């Protein structure tokens, strides 16, 4: 019994003395730093996610305070934090809030698998060992590497086999984008208005695209020809929308034979928010093309 | 040759802590990107190692042994090392901010650096006297610094050479380290 007490007494005494010593030296060697850093740290959300590229909010606050970096790198705080940081520093920022969007609609039914994959159930392993699980080489495998890295619980692989982003929770930190071996998630501004092509298939052979995916872009360029604003162009085999010109006229959405196009503010973004989840819009069946 | 000198040489070259005993590889790989940095890290480790040896040796023989609490050594030694590292951190932040910045995360990592804990245990298991334990820790720390410097120098050359893709990054560093380690085997039998 006494040995336990002695052990306890020695440990506690030692810890106490060391604690006192450290406290004393902390004051003795105190470094006064720019009070602006403390003000910046108060504004930052404190998630310590590292999306800004610094080890944590403290390190980022110091970097911003010393003007080593820009105040718009905090994706968790978004534009609100960026603006208040800019106010503290007396500068102007043009940050916009972004969210992750999956540039693929290849659910299990629409984009068939090329065989039964029995390996390690991560997208990275599937890509490395089997070259992917889908017939489409650009499609989503749906093992949820993005889901596992998300620090905000904002992305989940649904029963349809592709991830769905919860835009109420998504902060646009970009971790899922880095984790996706297919590179088919991208950051898109929250308040974007216009059409968006949700496909990453760059195969130029129409028959190959048709065989591998029901909602794949097979480069017919109907969208490019029909766009009244000439806002769509083909880039690396995929249609790209110029948002300075797009008027959300819905032409490309209606004309696209495989429903690659969606109106971001009507069809994509509301789906990932609480309002959109309450009443999901009825989905149009992919049109048959011969 | 006096015993203390033997202990010093043995710790510095023959039983080099990194190259012969493979302890403390984390800062060895992480902090050798730059010669200046590796010198800074080497001296920080030296300082903490000698301080830790001094304090833990005294504490062991003057407090733990009389009270029969030898089994507490792991716990107490870690506590001492952690506090010393904090102290070094406070001091460096004040006295040498540039060094503090360049060390970044590795300074707190000295807290859990196995090399320092290993030295404090060696002092006890080796049965060294107070002076011998200090000499030993200085020898080990300078051996650490030497290994860091050797690798940092080689990494300069690595940066500009054409290395096969599968060896780029850490693999080539381990190959290099193993070559340095093999050359250090030549020191075996230096003292009898």
CSV table of C-alpha atoms in Angstrom, one decimal:
chain,number,residue,atom,x,y,z
A,1,UNK,CA,0.0,0.0,0.0
A,2,UNK,CA,2.7,2.4,1.0
A,3,UNK,CA,4.6,1.9,-2.3
A,4,UNK,CA,1.5,3.0,-4.2
A,5,UNK,CA,1.3,6.2,-2.1
A,6,UNK,CA,5.0,6.9,-2.5
A,7,UNK,CA,4.7,6.4,-6.2
A,8,UNK,CA,1.7,8.7,-6.4
A,9,UNK,CA,3.4,11.3,-4.2
A,10,UNK,CA,6.6,11.3,-6.2
A,11,UNK,CA,4.8,11.5,-9.6
A,12,UNK,CA,2.5,14.3,-8.5
A,13,UNK,CA,5.3,16.3,-6.8
A,14,UNK,CA,7.5,15.9,-9.9
A,15,UNK,CA,4.8,16.9,-12.3
A,16,UNK,CA,3.9,19.9,-10.1
A,17,UNK,CA,7.5,21.1,-9.9
A,18,UNK,CA,7.9,20.7,-13.7
A,19,UNK,CA,4.7,22.4,-14.4
A,20,UNK,CA,5.7,25.3,-12.2
A,21,UNK,CA,9.1,25.5,-13.8
A,22,UNK,CA,7.6,25.5,-17.3
A,23,UNK,CA,5.1,28.2,-16.4
A,24,UNK,CA,7.9,30.3,-15.0
A,25,UNK,CA,10.0,29.9,-18.1
A,26,UNK,CA,7.1,30.5,-20.4
A,27,UNK,CA,6.7,33.9,-18.9
A,28,UNK,CA,10.4,34.6,-18.8
A,29,UNK,CA,10.9,33.8,-22.5
A,30,UNK,CA,7.6,35.2,-23.6
A,31,UNK,CA,7.6,36.5,-27.2
A,32,UNK,CA,5.2,39.4,-27.8
A,33,UNK,CA,3.5,38.9,-31.2
A,34,UNK,CA,1.4,41.1,-33.4
A,35,UNK,CA,-2.0,41.4,-31.7
A,36,UNK,CA,-3.5,41.2,-35.1
A,37,UNK,CA,-2.7,37.4,-35.2
A,38,UNK,CA,-4.8,36.9,-32.1
A,39,UNK,CA,-7.7,38.8,-33.7
A,40,UNK,CA,-7.3,36.7,-36.9
A,41,UNK,CA,-7.3,33.5,-34.8
A,42,UNK,CA,-10.5,34.5,-33.1
A,43,UNK,CA,-12.3,34.8,-36.5
A,44,UNK,CA,-11.1,31.5,-37.8
A,45,UNK,CA,-13.4,28.6,-37.2
A,46,UNK,CA,-10.9,26.4,-35.4
A,47,UNK,CA,-11.6,23.2,-37.3
A,48,UNK,CA,-7.9,22.6,-37.8
A,49,UNK,CA,-8.7,20.7,-41.0
A,50,UNK,CA,-5.5,21.9,-42.8
A,51,UNK,CA,-7.4,22.7,-46.1
A,52,UNK,CA,-5.6,26.1,-46.2
A,53,UNK,CA,-2.2,24.3,-46.4
A,54,UNK,CA,-1.1,25.1,-42.9
A,55,UNK,CA,-0.9,22.7,-40.0
A,56,UNK,CA,-3.8,24.3,-38.2
A,57,UNK,CA,-5.8,27.4,-37.6
A,58,UNK,CA,-3.0,28.8,-35.3
A,59,UNK,CA,-0.4,28.4,-38.0
A,60,UNK,CA,-2.7,29.9,-40.7
A,61,UNK,CA,-3.5,32.9,-38.4
A,62,UNK,CA,0.2,33.6,-38.0
A,63,UNK,CA,0.8,33.3,-41.7
A,64,UNK,CA,-2.1,35.7,-42.5
A,65,UNK,CA,-1.0,38.1,-39.8
A,66,UNK,CA,2.6,38.2,-41.1
A,67,UNK,CA,1.1,38.6,-44.6
A,68,UNK,CA,2.8,35.5,-45.9
A,69,UNK,CA,-0.4,34.3,-47.5
A,70,UNK,CA,-3.8,35.5,-48.6
A,71,UNK,CA,-6.8,35.6,-46.2
A,72,UNK,CA,-9.1,33.6,-48.6
A,73,UNK,CA,-7.7,30.2,-48.0
A,74,UNK,CA,-10.0,29.1,-45.2
A,75,UNK,CA,-12.6,27.0,-47.0
A,76,UNK,CA,-14.5,26.1,-43.8
A,77,UNK,CA,-15.2,29.7,-43.0
A,78,UNK,CA,-15.7,30.5,-46.6
A,79,UNK,CA,-16.3,34.0,-48.0
A,80,UNK,CA,-17.6,35.3,-44.6
A,81,UNK,CA,-14.4,34.6,-42.8
A,82,UNK,CA,-12.3,35.8,-45.8
A,83,UNK,CA,-14.1,39.1,-45.7
A,84,UNK,CA,-13.7,39.6,-42.0
A,85,UNK,CA,-10.0,38.7,-42.2
A,86,UNK,CA,-9.7,41.2,-45.0
A,87,UNK,CA,-11.4,43.8,-42.8
A,88,UNK,CA,-8.8,43.2,-40.0
A,89,UNK,CA,-6.0,43.5,-42.5
A,90,UNK,CA,-7.6,46.4,-44.3
A,91,UNK,CA,-7.7,44.8,-47.7
A,92,UNK,CA,-10.3,43.6,-50.1
A,93,UNK,CA,-10.9,39.9,-51.1
A,94,UNK,CA,-13.0,38.3,-53.8
A,95,UNK,CA,-13.5,34.9,-52.3
A,96,UNK,CA,-16.5,32.8,-53.2
A,97,UNK,CA,-17.9,29.7,-51.3
A,98,UNK,CA,-17.4,26.5,-53.2
A,99,UNK,CA,-18.8,23.0,-52.9
A,100,UNK,CA,-17.6,19.6,-54.3
A,101,UNK,CA,-19.6,18.3,-57.2
A,102,UNK,CA,-19.3,14.9,-58.7
A,103,UNK,CA,-18.8,15.2,-62.5
A,104,UNK,CA,-20.3,11.8,-63.2
A,105,UNK,CA,-23.9,10.4,-63.2
A,106,UNK,CA,-22.8,6.8,-63.7
A,107,UNK,CA,-24.8,5.0,-61.1
A,108,UNK,CA,-24.7,1.2,-60.8
A,109,UNK,CA,-27.6,0.9,-63.3
A,110,UNK,CA,-26.4,3.5,-65.9
A,111,UNK,CA,-22.7,2.6,-66.0
A,112,UNK,CA,-22.2,-1.2,-65.8
A,113,UNK,CA,-19.2,-2.8,-64.2
A,114,UNK,CA,-16.8,-4.7,-66.3
A,115,UNK,CA,-16.7,-7.7,-63.9
A,116,UNK,CA,-16.9,-8.7,-60.3
A,117,UNK,CA,-14.2,-6.9,-58.3
A,118,UNK,CA,-13.3,-8.8,-55.1
A,119,UNK,CA,-10.2,-6.9,-54.1
A,120,UNK,CA,-9.7,-4.2,-51.4
A,121,UNK,CA,-12.7,-2.1,-51.3
A,122,UNK,CA,-11.3,1.3,-51.9
A,123,UNK,CA,-11.3,3.3,-55.1
A,124,UNK,CA,-7.5,3.7,-55.0
A,125,UNK,CA,-6.9,0.0,-54.7
A,126,UNK,CA,-9.5,-0.8,-57.4
A,127,UNK,CA,-7.8,1.6,-59.8
A,128,UNK,CA,-4.3,0.3,-59.0
A,129,UNK,CA,-5.0,-3.4,-59.1
A,130,UNK,CA,-7.8,-3.8,-61.6
A,131,UNK,CA,-7.6,-0.6,-63.5
A,132,UNK,CA,-11.0,0.4,-62.2
A,133,UNK,CA,-14.3,-1.5,-61.9
A,134,UNK,CA,-16.4,0.2,-64.5
A,135,UNK,CA,-16.5,-0.3,-68.2
A,136,UNK,CA,-16.2,3.5,-68.4
A,137,UNK,CA,-12.5,4.3,-67.6
A,138,UNK,CA,-13.5,7.8,-66.3
A,139,UNK,CA,-16.4,6.9,-64.1
A,140,UNK,CA,-17.0,6.7,-60.4
A,141,UNK,CA,-16.3,3.3,-58.7
A,142,UNK,CA,-18.3,4.2,-55.6
A,143,UNK,CA,-16.2,2.6,-52.9
A,144,UNK,CA,-16.2,5.9,-51.0
A,145,UNK,CA,-12.6,7.1,-50.7
A,146,UNK,CA,-14.2,10.6,-50.7
A,147,UNK,CA,-16.6,9.6,-47.9
A,148,UNK,CA,-13.8,8.3,-45.7
A,149,UNK,CA,-11.6,11.5,-46.0
A,150,UNK,CA,-14.4,14.0,-45.5
A,151,UNK,CA,-13.9,15.7,-42.2
A,152,UNK,CA,-17.4,17.2,-42.2
A,153,UNK,CA,-19.5,14.1,-42.9
A,154,UNK,CA,-20.8,15.8,-46.0
A,155,UNK,CA,-20.3,13.2,-48.7
A,156,UNK,CA,-21.9,9.7,-48.7
A,157,UNK,CA,-22.1,7.0,-51.2
A,158,UNK,CA,-25.8,6.3,-51.9
A,159,UNK,CA,-27.5,3.0,-52.7
A,160,UNK,CA,-27.1,3.9,-56.3
A,161,UNK,CA,-23.4,3.5,-56.0
A,162,UNK,CA,-22.1,7.0,-56.4
A,163,UNK,CA,-21.4,9.6,-53.8
A,164,UNK,CA,-23.9,12.4,-53.0
A,165,UNK,CA,-22.7,15.6,-51.5
A,166,UNK,CA,-24.6,17.3,-48.6
A,167,UNK,CA,-24.3,21.0,-49.5
A,168,UNK,CA,-25.5,22.1,-46.1
A,169,UNK,CA,-22.4,20.5,-44.6
A,170,UNK,CA,-19.9,20.7,-47.5
A,171,UNK,CA,-17.3,23.4,-46.9
A,172,UNK,CA,-15.3,23.0,-50.1
A,173,UNK,CA,-12.2,21.9,-48.3
A,174,UNK,CA,-11.2,19.8,-51.3
A,175,UNK,CA,-10.1,16.7,-49.4
A,176,UNK,CA,-12.4,14.4,-51.4
A,177,UNK,CA,-11.0,15.9,-54.6
A,178,UNK,CA,-7.5,15.0,-53.6
A,179,UNK,CA,-8.6,11.5,-52.5
A,180,UNK,CA,-10.5,10.6,-55.6
A,181,UNK,CA,-8.3,8.6,-57.9
A,182,UNK,CA,-10.5,9.3,-60.9
A,183,UNK,CA,-10.4,13.1,-60.3
A,184,UNK,CA,-14.1,13.4,-61.1
A,185,UNK,CA,-15.0,15.6,-58.1
A,186,UNK,CA,-14.5,19.4,-58.6
A,187,UNK,CA,-15.0,22.5,-56.7
A,188,UNK,CA,-17.8,24.7,-58.0
A,189,UNK,CA,-19.0,28.0,-56.6
A,190,UNK,CA,-22.2,27.7,-54.5
A,191,UNK,CA,-23.9,30.5,-56.3
A,192,UNK,CA,-23.1,29.5,-59.8
A,193,UNK,CA,-25.9,29.9,-62.3
A,194,UNK,CA,-25.9,28.0,-65.6
A,195,UNK,CA,-25.7,24.6,-67.3
A,196,UNK,CA,-23.2,22.0,-66.2
A,197,UNK,CA,-22.0,18.9,-68.0
A,198,UNK,CA,-21.9,16.0,-65.5
A,199,UNK,CA,-19.6,13.7,-67.4
A,200,UNK,CA,-15.9,13.0,-67.4
A,201,UNK,CA,-15.8,10.4,-70.2
A,202,UNK,CA,-13.2,11.5,-72.7
A,203,UNK,CA,-13.5,8.6,-75.1
A,204,UNK,CA,-14.0,10.0,-78.6
A,205,UNK,CA,-15.5,6.8,-80.1
A,206,UNK,CA,-19.3,7.1,-79.9
A,207,UNK,CA,-20.0,3.4,-79.8
A,208,UNK,CA,-17.6,2.9,-76.9
A,209,UNK,CA,-19.2,5.6,-74.9
A,210,UNK,CA,-22.7,4.2,-75.6
A,211,UNK,CA,-21.6,0.7,-74.6
A,212,UNK,CA,-20.1,1.8,-71.3
A,213,UNK,CA,-22.5,4.3,-70.0
A,214,UNK,CA,-26.2,5.4,-70.5
A,215,UNK,CA,-25.5,9.0,-69.5
A,216,UNK,CA,-22.1,9.5,-71.1
A,217,UNK,CA,-21.1,12.3,-73.4
A,218,UNK,CA,-20.4,10.8,-76.9
A,219,UNK,CA,-19.2,14.1,-78.4
A,220,UNK,CA,-22.2,14.7,-80.8
A,221,UNK,CA,-21.8,18.4,-80.1
A,222,UNK,CA,-25.5,19.0,-80.3
A,223,UNK,CA,-25.1,21.3,-77.3
A,224,UNK,CA,-22.4,23.3,-79.0
A,225,UNK,CA,-24.5,23.8,-82.1
A,226,UNK,CA,-27.7,24.5,-80.4
A,227,UNK,CA,-26.6,26.9,-77.7
A,228,UNK,CA,-28.2,30.3,-78.6
A,229,UNK,CA,-25.5,32.1,-76.7
A,230,UNK,CA,-22.6,30.2,-78.2
A,231,UNK,CA,-21.5,29.5,-74.6
A,232,UNK,CA,-20.5,25.9,-75.0
A,233,UNK,CA,-17.3,24.6,-76.5
A,234,UNK,CA,-15.5,21.3,-76.5
A,235,UNK,CA,-12.4,21.0,-74.5
A,236,UNK,CA,-10.4,17.8,-74.1
A,237,UNK,CA,-13.4,15.9,-75.5
A,238,UNK,CA,-15.9,17.3,-73.0
A,239,UNK,CA,-18.4,20.2,-73.3
A,240,UNK,CA,-17.4,23.2,-71.2
A,241,UNK,CA,-19.8,26.0,-70.4
A,242,UNK,CA,-18.7,29.7,-70.4
A,243,UNK,CA,-20.6,31.1,-67.4
A,244,UNK,CA,-20.1,34.7,-68.6
A,245,UNK,CA,-22.4,33.8,-71.5
A,246,UNK,CA,-24.7,31.1,-70.2
A,247,UNK,CA,-28.2,32.4,-69.5
A,248,UNK,CA,-29.7,29.1,-68.1
A,249,UNK,CA,-32.0,28.9,-71.1
A,250,UNK,CA,-32.2,25.1,-70.7
A,251,UNK,CA,-31.6,24.4,-74.4
A,252,UNK,CA,-28.6,22.1,-73.9
A,253,UNK,CA,-30.4,20.3,-71.1
A,254,UNK,CA,-33.3,19.5,-73.4
A,255,UNK,CA,-31.2,18.7,-76.5
A,256,UNK,CA,-28.6,16.5,-75.0
A,257,UNK,CA,-29.4,12.9,-76.0
A,258,UNK,CA,-27.9,11.4,-72.9
A,259,UNK,CA,-28.9,13.9,-70.3
A,260,UNK,CA,-25.3,14.9,-69.6
A,261,UNK,CA,-26.4,18.5,-69.0
A,262,UNK,CA,-28.1,19.8,-65.9
A,263,UNK,CA,-28.9,23.3,-64.7
A,264,UNK,CA,-26.7,23.7,-61.7
A,265,UNK,CA,-29.0,26.1,-59.7
A,266,UNK,CA,-32.1,24.0,-60.5
A,267,UNK,CA,-31.1,20.3,-60.8
A,268,UNK,CA,-27.7,19.9,-59.1
A,269,UNK,CA,-27.3,22.2,-56.2
A,270,UNK,CA,-30.8,21.9,-54.6
A,271,UNK,CA,-30.4,18.1,-54.5
A,272,UNK,CA,-27.6,18.5,-51.9
A,273,UNK,CA,-29.4,20.9,-49.6
A,274,UNK,CA,-32.0,20.3,-47.0
A,275,UNK,CA,-34.7,21.9,-49.1
A,276,UNK,CA,-33.8,19.8,-52.1
A,277,UNK,CA,-33.8,16.5,-50.1
A,278,UNK,CA,-37.3,17.1,-48.9
A,279,UNK,CA,-38.7,17.2,-52.5
A,280,UNK,CA,-36.3,15.5,-55.0
A,281,UNK,CA,-37.2,16.5,-58.5
A,282,UNK,CA,-38.6,13.8,-60.8
A,283,UNK,CA,-35.9,12.4,-62.9
A,284,UNK,CA,-36.2,12.1,-66.7
A,285,UNK,CA,-35.4,8.7,-68.1
A,286,UNK,CA,-32.4,8.7,-70.4
A,287,UNK,CA,-33.6,8.9,-74.0
A,288,UNK,CA,-32.9,6.0,-76.3
A,289,UNK,CA,-30.6,6.9,-79.1
A,290,UNK,CA,-30.0,4.7,-82.1
B,1,UNK,CA,42.9,5.0,-23.2
B,2,UNK,CA,40.8,6.3,-20.3
B,3,UNK,CA,37.4,4.8,-19.9
B,4,UNK,CA,35.5,8.0,-20.6
B,5,UNK,CA,37.2,8.5,-23.9
B,6,UNK,CA,36.4,4.9,-24.8
B,7,UNK,CA,32.7,5.5,-24.0
B,8,UNK,CA,32.7,8.7,-26.1
B,9,UNK,CA,34.3,7.1,-29.2
B,10,UNK,CA,32.1,4.0,-28.8
B,11,UNK,CA,28.9,6.2,-28.7
B,12,UNK,CA,30.1,8.5,-31.5
B,13,UNK,CA,31.3,6.0,-34.1
B,14,UNK,CA,31.2,2.4,-33.2
B,15,UNK,CA,27.6,2.3,-31.9
B,16,UNK,CA,26.4,5.3,-33.8
B,17,UNK,CA,22.8,5.7,-32.6
B,18,UNK,CA,21.3,6.2,-36.1
B,19,UNK,CA,23.6,4.2,-38.4
B,20,UNK,CA,24.3,1.2,-36.1
B,21,UNK,CA,21.3,1.1,-33.8
B,22,UNK,CA,18.6,2.6,-36.1
B,23,UNK,CA,17.1,4.8,-33.3
B,24,UNK,CA,15.8,8.2,-34.1
B,25,UNK,CA,15.3,7.8,-37.8
B,26,UNK,CA,12.3,10.3,-37.9
B,27,UNK,CA,14.4,13.5,-37.6
B,28,UNK,CA,17.2,11.8,-39.5
B,29,UNK,CA,15.0,11.6,-42.6
B,30,UNK,CA,12.8,14.6,-42.0
B,31,UNK,CA,15.3,17.2,-41.0
B,32,UNK,CA,18.2,16.5,-43.5
B,33,UNK,CA,16.8,18.4,-46.5
B,34,UNK,CA,19.2,21.2,-45.7
B,35,UNK,CA,22.6,21.2,-44.1
B,36,UNK,CA,21.8,24.3,-42.0
B,37,UNK,CA,18.6,22.7,-40.7
B,38,UNK,CA,20.3,19.5,-39.8
B,39,UNK,CA,23.0,21.3,-37.8
B,40,UNK,CA,20.3,23.2,-35.9
B,41,UNK,CA,18.3,20.0,-35.2
B,42,UNK,CA,21.5,18.2,-34.2
B,43,UNK,CA,22.4,20.8,-31.6
B,44,UNK,CA,18.9,20.9,-30.3
B,45,UNK,CA,19.0,17.2,-29.9
B,46,UNK,CA,22.5,17.5,-28.3
B,47,UNK,CA,21.2,20.0,-25.8
B,48,UNK,CA,18.1,18.1,-24.9
B,49,UNK,CA,20.0,14.8,-24.7
B,50,UNK,CA,22.7,16.1,-22.3
B,51,UNK,CA,20.1,17.9,-20.2
B,52,UNK,CA,17.9,14.9,-20.1
B,53,UNK,CA,20.8,12.6,-19.1
B,54,UNK,CA,21.9,14.9,-16.4
B,55,UNK,CA,18.5,15.3,-14.9
B,56,UNK,CA,17.3,11.7,-15.3
B,57,UNK,CA,20.6,10.2,-14.0
B,58,UNK,CA,20.4,12.4,-10.8
B,59,UNK,CA,16.7,11.7,-10.4
B,60,UNK,CA,17.2,7.9,-10.8
B,61,UNK,CA,20.0,7.6,-8.3
B,62,UNK,CA,19.0,10.2,-5.8
B,63,UNK,CA,15.2,9.8,-5.8
B,64,UNK,CA,14.0,6.6,-7.5
B,65,UNK,CA,16.6,4.2,-6.1
B,66,UNK,CA,16.4,5.3,-2.5
B,67,UNK,CA,12.6,5.1,-2.6
B,68,UNK,CA,12.7,1.7,-4.5
B,69,UNK,CA,10.8,3.1,-7.4
B,70,UNK,CA,13.0,2.0,-10.3
B,71,UNK,CA,10.0,0.7,-12.2
B,72,UNK,CA,8.8,4.4,-12.6
B,73,UNK,CA,11.7,5.2,-14.8
B,74,UNK,CA,9.9,5.1,-18.2
B,75,UNK,CA,7.1,7.4,-16.9
B,76,UNK,CA,9.4,9.8,-15.1
B,77,UNK,CA,11.9,10.0,-17.9
B,78,UNK,CA,9.3,10.8,-20.5
B,79,UNK,CA,7.9,13.5,-18.3
B,80,UNK,CA,11.4,15.0,-17.9
B,81,UNK,CA,12.2,14.9,-21.6
B,82,UNK,CA,8.8,16.4,-22.5
B,83,UNK,CA,9.3,19.3,-20.1
B,84,UNK,CA,12.9,19.9,-21.3
B,85,UNK,CA,11.7,20.0,-24.9
B,86,UNK,CA,9.1,22.6,-24.0
B,87,UNK,CA,11.8,24.6,-22.3
B,88,UNK,CA,14.0,24.4,-25.4
B,89,UNK,CA,11.0,25.5,-27.5
B,90,UNK,CA,10.3,28.5,-25.3
B,91,UNK,CA,14.0,29.5,-25.4
B,92,UNK,CA,14.4,29.1,-29.1
B,93,UNK,CA,11.3,31.0,-29.9
B,94,UNK,CA,12.8,33.9,-28.0
B,95,UNK,CA,16.4,33.6,-28.8
B,96,UNK,CA,16.5,32.2,-32.4
B,97,UNK,CA,13.1,32.6,-34.1
B,98,UNK,CA,14.6,31.7,-37.5
B,99,UNK,CA,15.8,28.4,-36.2
B,100,UNK,CA,12.5,27.9,-34.4
B,101,UNK,CA,10.6,28.4,-37.7
B,102,UNK,CA,12.9,26.1,-39.7
B,103,UNK,CA,12.5,23.3,-37.2
B,104,UNK,CA,8.7,23.5,-37.3
B,105,UNK,CA,7.1,20.3,-36.2
B,106,UNK,CA,10.3,18.5,-35.5
B,107,UNK,CA,11.1,20.3,-32.3
B,108,UNK,CA,7.9,19.0,-30.6
B,109,UNK,CA,8.8,15.7,-32.1
B,110,UNK,CA,12.0,15.6,-30.0
B,111,UNK,CA,9.6,15.0,-27.1
B,112,UNK,CA,8.9,11.5,-28.5
B,113,UNK,CA,12.3,11.0,-30.0
B,114,UNK,CA,13.3,7.5,-29.1
B,115,UNK,CA,17.0,8.4,-29.4
B,116,UNK,CA,16.8,10.6,-26.3
B,117,UNK,CA,14.8,8.1,-24.3
B,118,UNK,CA,17.2,5.4,-25.4
B,119,UNK,CA,20.2,7.4,-24.1
B,120,UNK,CA,18.6,7.9,-20.7
B,121,UNK,CA,18.0,4.2,-20.4
B,122,UNK,CA,21.5,3.3,-21.6
B,123,UNK,CA,22.9,5.5,-18.8
B,124,UNK,CA,21.1,3.3,-16.3
B,125,UNK,CA,21.6,-0.1,-17.9
B,126,UNK,CA,25.2,0.7,-18.7
B,127,UNK,CA,25.9,1.4,-15.0
B,128,UNK,CA,27.6,4.7,-15.9
B,129,UNK,CA,28.7,7.2,-13.3
B,130,UNK,CA,27.4,10.8,-13.5
B,131,UNK,CA,30.4,12.0,-15.6
B,132,UNK,CA,30.3,8.9,-17.8
B,133,UNK,CA,26.7,9.3,-18.5
B,134,UNK,CA,27.2,12.9,-19.6
B,135,UNK,CA,30.1,11.9,-21.8
B,136,UNK,CA,28.0,9.1,-23.3
B,137,UNK,CA,25.1,11.4,-24.1
B,138,UNK,CA,27.4,14.0,-25.7
B,139,UNK,CA,29.0,11.2,-27.7
B,140,UNK,CA,25.6,9.8,-28.9
B,141,UNK,CA,24.3,13.3,-29.7
B,142,UNK,CA,27.4,14.2,-31.7
B,143,UNK,CA,27.1,10.9,-33.5
B,144,UNK,CA,23.5,11.8,-34.3
B,145,UNK,CA,24.7,15.2,-35.6
B,146,UNK,CA,27.4,13.5,-37.6
B,147,UNK,CA,24.9,11.1,-39.3
B,148,UNK,CA,22.5,14.0,-40.0
B,149,UNK,CA,25.3,16.0,-41.6
B,150,UNK,CA,26.5,13.1,-43.7
B,151,UNK,CA,23.0,12.5,-45.1
B,152,UNK,CA,22.3,16.2,-45.5
B,153,UNK,CA,25.5,16.5,-47.6
B,154,UNK,CA,24.6,13.5,-49.7
B,155,UNK,CA,21.0,14.8,-50.2
B,156,UNK,CA,22.5,17.8,-52.0
B,157,UNK,CA,24.0,15.5,-54.6
B,158,UNK,CA,20.8,13.4,-54.7
B,159,UNK,CA,18.7,16.4,-55.6
B,160,UNK,CA,20.7,17.0,-58.9
B,161,UNK,CA,21.2,13.4,-59.9
B,162,UNK,CA,19.1,11.2,-62.2
B,163,UNK,CA,17.5,8.7,-59.9
B,164,UNK,CA,15.3,5.9,-61.2
B,165,UNK,CA,11.6,6.7,-60.6
B,166,UNK,CA,11.0,3.8,-58.2
B,167,UNK,CA,13.8,5.0,-55.9
B,168,UNK,CA,12.9,8.7,-55.8
B,169,UNK,CA,12.1,10.3,-52.4
B,170,UNK,CA,12.6,8.2,-49.3
B,171,UNK,CA,13.8,4.9,-50.9
B,172,UNK,CA,17.1,6.4,-52.2
B,173,UNK,CA,17.6,8.0,-48.7
B,174,UNK,CA,17.4,4.6,-47.1
B,175,UNK,CA,19.8,3.1,-49.7
B,176,UNK,CA,22.2,5.9,-49.0
B,177,UNK,CA,21.8,5.4,-45.2
B,178,UNK,CA,22.5,1.7,-45.5
B,179,UNK,CA,25.7,2.5,-47.4
B,180,UNK,CA,26.8,5.0,-44.7
B,181,UNK,CA,26.0,2.4,-42.1
B,182,UNK,CA,28.1,-0.3,-43.9
B,183,UNK,CA,31.0,2.1,-44.0
B,184,UNK,CA,30.6,2.8,-40.2
B,185,UNK,CA,31.0,-0.9,-39.6
B,186,UNK,CA,34.6,-0.3,-40.4
B,187,UNK,CA,34.9,1.4,-37.0
B,188,UNK,CA,34.1,-1.9,-35.2
B,189,UNK,CA,37.2,-3.0,-33.3
B,190,UNK,CA,38.6,0.5,-33.1
B,191,UNK,CA,38.9,0.2,-29.3
B,192,UNK,CA,39.5,-2.9,-27.2
